[in-house]
XYZ file of C-alpha atoms in Angstrom:
341
model
C -0.126 -2.759 12.355
C -0.627 -0.656 14.734
C -3.102 0.732 17.083
C -6.078 2.039 15.221
C -9.357 3.242 16.651
C -11.536 1.274 14.312
C -10.362 3.312 11.365
C -7.039 3.451 9.579
C -5.524 5.931 7.199
C -4.361 4.787 3.798
C -2.141 7.837 3.379
C 0.859 7.503 5.642
C 1.515 11.209 5.437
C -2.050 12.465 5.228
C -3.445 15.301 7.233
C -5.944 15.142 10.081
C -9.141 13.200 9.456
C -11.933 12.950 12.025
C -12.087 9.475 13.547
C -14.926 7.333 12.265
C -14.891 3.562 12.929
C -14.551 1.728 9.628
C -16.898 -1.133 8.675
C -18.331 -1.034 12.198
C -21.619 -2.769 11.355
C -19.786 -5.466 9.407
C -17.282 -5.987 12.229
C -20.062 -6.433 14.781
C -21.946 -8.795 12.482
C -18.853 -10.979 12.084
C -17.903 -10.869 15.793
C -21.428 -11.335 17.191
C -20.673 -9.831 20.627
C -23.204 -10.616 23.339
C -23.559 -10.822 27.100
C -21.300 -13.465 28.608
C -18.738 -13.287 25.807
C -15.167 -12.010 26.092
C -13.773 -10.197 23.043
C -10.191 -9.005 22.646
C -9.683 -5.780 20.703
C -6.005 -5.839 19.776
C -5.990 -2.305 18.358
C -7.875 -0.100 20.823
C -6.924 3.363 19.522
C -9.783 5.704 20.423
C -12.019 2.788 21.335
C -14.354 2.832 18.345
C -14.787 -0.934 18.141
C -14.386 -1.506 21.875
C -17.239 0.798 22.890
C -19.588 -0.779 20.328
C -18.695 -4.294 21.523
C -19.277 -3.284 25.144
C -22.613 -1.717 24.248
C -23.588 -5.024 22.624
C -23.119 -6.728 26.007
C -19.722 -8.429 25.741
C -16.755 -7.785 28.009
C -13.587 -6.511 26.342
C -9.867 -6.977 26.805
C -8.299 -4.151 24.796
C -4.650 -3.713 23.871
C -2.666 -0.874 22.357
C 1.069 -0.433 21.879
C 0.708 3.368 22.052
C 0.931 4.640 25.656
C -1.019 7.781 24.760
C -4.001 5.641 23.680
C -3.878 3.779 26.987
C -3.876 7.033 28.942
C -6.714 8.497 26.880
C -8.818 5.364 27.356
C -8.936 5.438 31.149
C -12.230 7.340 31.227
C -13.788 4.561 29.159
C -12.395 1.957 31.554
C -14.044 3.773 34.455
C -17.318 4.263 32.588
C -17.840 0.551 31.959
C -17.358 -0.524 35.562
C -14.933 -3.403 35.223
C -16.159 -4.756 31.879
C -13.189 -3.253 30.034
C -9.576 -4.151 30.736
C -7.167 -1.872 28.859
C -3.518 -2.917 28.635
C -0.374 -1.453 27.082
C 0.827 -4.227 24.783
C 1.587 -5.088 21.187
C -1.141 -7.238 19.699
C 1.360 -9.919 18.695
C 1.369 -10.738 22.437
C -2.421 -11.013 22.720
C -2.207 -14.631 23.894
C -0.525 -13.387 27.079
C -3.661 -11.413 27.968
C -6.339 -13.997 27.169
C -8.090 -15.912 29.980
C -7.264 -19.595 30.380
C -10.782 -20.455 29.239
C -10.120 -18.769 25.909
C -11.693 -15.941 23.941
C -14.979 -15.684 22.084
C -13.600 -13.210 19.598
C -10.588 -11.211 18.452
C -10.768 -8.072 16.335
C -7.769 -6.344 14.744
C -7.836 -3.088 12.816
C -4.543 -2.765 10.981
C -3.700 0.842 10.221
C -2.307 4.031 11.625
C -4.484 5.991 14.014
C -5.808 9.412 13.110
C -4.683 10.501 16.577
C -1.102 9.597 15.699
C -1.267 11.370 12.337
C -2.718 14.487 13.960
C 0.212 14.825 16.380
C 3.123 16.448 14.544
C 5.552 15.332 17.242
C 4.888 11.686 16.336
C 6.373 12.208 12.872
C 3.835 10.182 10.879
C 2.738 12.948 8.508
C 4.880 14.848 6.022
C 2.168 17.495 5.907
C 3.220 18.572 9.382
C 6.781 19.415 10.326
C 7.876 17.258 13.226
C 10.589 14.813 14.293
C 11.128 11.951 11.842
C 9.879 9.418 14.376
C 6.882 7.167 13.428
C 7.188 4.868 16.483
C 3.751 3.760 17.609
C 5.114 2.531 20.918
C 7.145 5.743 21.433
C 10.269 3.632 21.979
C 12.888 1.773 19.963
C 14.312 2.563 16.535
C 12.889 5.658 14.851
C 12.398 6.464 11.183
C 15.311 8.902 11.455
C 17.560 6.064 12.657
C 16.596 4.035 9.589
C 17.044 6.865 7.093
C 20.372 7.957 8.561
C 21.914 4.534 9.222
C 20.584 1.929 6.795
C 22.683 0.993 3.795
C 21.448 2.071 0.382
C 20.570 -1.499 -0.605
C 18.521 -1.873 2.589
C 16.661 1.382 1.963
C 15.862 0.304 -1.582
C 14.371 -2.973 -0.353
C 12.357 -1.236 2.371
C 10.955 1.405 0.018
C 10.307 -1.039 -2.815
C 8.657 -3.852 -0.872
C 6.904 -2.046 1.961
C 6.043 1.105 -0.004
C 5.802 -0.368 -3.499
C 7.853 2.648 -4.590
C 9.098 2.416 -8.188
C 11.665 5.179 -7.616
C 13.214 3.445 -4.590
C 16.794 3.329 -5.973
C 16.792 7.010 -6.933
C 15.386 8.086 -3.566
C 17.733 5.845 -1.567
C 20.848 7.130 -3.350
C 19.699 10.731 -2.851
C 19.232 10.037 0.863
C 22.733 8.568 1.119
C 24.259 11.653 -0.508
C 22.243 14.128 1.538
C 22.793 12.514 4.950
C 26.588 12.817 4.640
C 26.135 16.573 4.706
C 23.367 16.750 7.299
C 21.426 13.955 9.051
C 17.680 13.808 8.495
C 15.856 15.056 11.575
C 12.363 16.143 10.562
C 9.533 14.932 8.356
C 10.010 17.950 6.120
C 13.721 17.150 5.690
C 12.825 13.832 4.099
C 9.665 14.897 2.271
C 11.487 17.899 0.823
C 14.251 15.734 -0.607
C 11.763 13.307 -2.144
C 9.847 16.202 -3.714
C 13.051 17.302 -5.442
C 14.177 13.820 -6.500
C 10.769 12.657 -7.737
C 8.673 15.776 -8.390
C 4.922 15.358 -8.496
C 3.382 14.985 -11.942
C -0.011 16.345 -12.920
C -1.488 12.831 -13.136
C -0.241 11.800 -9.681
C -3.017 11.346 -7.144
C -0.734 11.154 -4.115
C 2.225 13.133 -2.802
C 5.607 11.742 -3.973
C 6.656 11.062 -0.361
C 3.566 8.989 0.502
C 4.966 5.555 -0.327
C 8.318 6.142 1.378
C 6.639 7.365 4.558
C 4.348 4.350 4.483
C 7.302 2.006 4.045
C 9.216 3.565 6.934
C 6.186 3.391 9.231
C 5.571 -0.266 8.437
C 9.263 -1.104 8.870
C 9.850 0.867 12.087
C 6.846 -0.771 13.753
C 7.381 -4.226 12.196
C 3.746 -4.101 11.199
C 3.752 -7.147 8.921
C 5.578 -9.312 11.464
C 3.254 -8.099 14.214
C 0.217 -8.990 12.123
C 1.463 -12.484 11.333
C 2.253 -13.240 14.971
C -1.114 -11.839 16.088
C -2.963 -14.172 13.710
C -1.085 -17.173 15.102
C -1.759 -15.999 18.669
C -5.478 -15.621 17.973
C -5.560 -19.156 16.604
C -4.120 -20.432 19.888
C -6.505 -18.641 22.261
C -9.856 -18.597 20.486
C -12.423 -21.096 21.728
C -14.063 -23.453 19.236
C -16.655 -21.222 17.611
C -14.624 -18.120 18.471
C -14.374 -15.480 15.780
C -11.347 -13.702 14.313
C -12.124 -10.463 12.448
C -9.403 -8.431 10.731
C -9.734 -5.105 8.932
C -6.810 -4.024 6.741
C -6.093 -0.909 4.700
C -3.137 -1.963 2.581
C -2.581 -4.726 0.035
C 0.442 -6.144 1.887
C -1.557 -6.549 5.090
C -4.611 -7.935 3.335
C -2.405 -10.455 1.535
C -1.097 -11.763 4.868
C -4.610 -12.175 6.288
C -5.826 -13.834 3.097
C -2.884 -16.267 3.101
C -3.456 -17.086 6.759
C -7.124 -17.990 6.343
C -6.340 -19.901 3.148
C -3.588 -21.875 4.867
C -5.812 -22.627 7.862
C -8.758 -23.755 5.719
C -7.473 -27.334 5.693
C -5.991 -28.976 2.651
C -4.045 -32.008 1.543
C -0.281 -31.738 1.722
C 2.203 -33.206 -0.712
C 2.933 -32.849 -4.430
C 0.115 -33.188 -6.971
C 2.299 -35.804 -8.699
C 2.574 -37.988 -5.597
C 0.116 -39.649 -3.232
C -1.358 -37.368 -0.572
C 0.827 -37.395 2.542
C -1.900 -36.449 4.985
C -4.991 -34.314 5.340
C -4.783 -31.121 7.374
C -7.786 -30.308 9.493
C -9.103 -26.768 9.111
C -8.516 -24.536 12.115
C -10.771 -21.790 10.733
C -13.947 -21.810 8.686
C -14.907 -18.720 6.661
C -17.562 -16.331 7.952
C -19.692 -14.898 5.170
C -17.947 -13.578 2.076
C -14.194 -14.159 1.838
C -13.684 -10.379 1.777
C -15.962 -7.460 2.583
C -15.286 -3.902 1.400
C -16.991 -0.709 2.447
C -20.151 0.266 0.597
C -20.330 3.335 -1.606
C -22.041 5.468 1.029
C -19.447 4.716 3.733
C -16.547 5.214 1.318
C -17.906 8.625 0.341
C -18.540 9.647 3.954
C -15.246 8.337 5.328
C -12.086 8.478 3.165
C -10.437 5.836 5.378
C -12.999 3.255 4.347
C -12.140 3.349 0.658
C -9.348 0.799 0.889
C -10.642 -1.126 3.911
C -11.057 -4.887 3.594
C -12.571 -7.192 6.195
C -11.832 -10.917 6.444
C -13.175 -13.192 9.167
C -13.053 -16.796 10.251
C -14.567 -19.041 12.924
C -12.313 -21.276 15.011
C -12.870 -25.018 14.732
C -12.034 -27.792 17.203
C -8.758 -28.618 15.412
C -5.519 -27.957 17.318
C -3.651 -24.773 16.472
C -0.859 -25.234 13.959
C 2.734 -24.032 14.172
C 3.409 -20.302 13.986
C 5.316 -20.507 10.708
C 5.930 -17.033 9.274
C 7.218 -18.551 6.027
C 3.638 -19.062 4.829
C 3.434 -15.303 4.223
C 6.450 -15.127 1.897
C 7.842 -11.978 3.491
C 11.322 -10.830 2.388
C 14.305 -10.509 4.677
C 14.850 -6.828 5.492
C 17.422 -4.979 7.581
C 17.533 -5.706 11.307
C 15.891 -2.968 13.345
C 18.202 -3.683 16.249
C 21.288 -2.789 14.230
C 19.877 0.589 13.196
C 19.287 1.983 16.675
C 21.058 5.008 18.003
């Protein structure tokens, strides 16, 4: 969940794709930016959403965990004369950057940036030979650390859950055998092994390494945990009437957003066989359709948009609820801290 300039890539190892903000008109319609409003863009990237929000009259607080995105965005900061504040931060910490008076809107675009994919040295794409890295923040545990240090059972769980890879056991055991002879260092080291272990069939639409690379990227950057914490943070800092807009590109991420809005819609607690314990007040009300996908024209013009899903909600007056990650039903995976070099 990472920094994304208003457009994510659904192929973790895909090649370069020109940046085009995804669902931009729909995002603006849901956010309703205007003069006097303060919107937080938690995934600045190349500034696709941010620039459109600024042009609509609102001021923007933008965050990105990627230091290269922060550096590249300084010209935009200067161009908007104080109306844009750009900060190096993970979006799970967005509450730390909100004004005491609260925010009028929060937008999150959950996907990997085309800028990151295009840079071979970042190690996101198996179509380019580079270090097996995948760290959006350029610090911490790398994909190589995970592949070379995680136990086979941990690799299987990572590949199966985060990549939905049916051949996870076969790939994990092959990795264990190969790394005893030579540690994995580059994207081609890993992609090459996967190509041998699970060769591509004629009917396959994606490269055999796609799901494993996706799983490693999500795991290394704790993307699902980041997303869950960002949703809770937005709930705490949005004003009544404030709007939360989230664009996802993967079923796991969309499921988290869907569960969050469903949980915050207000419902009775307790068993259906027993009297209702108490009513929960809704903290968010739906905005428009429960889910918006890209239209045919946008999907044809921009490959990123094909899997994009937008969900949005408006903050009510009800107090924020506890930040309980258990509502998402995420599995327990290996500890990143124990896999570091």
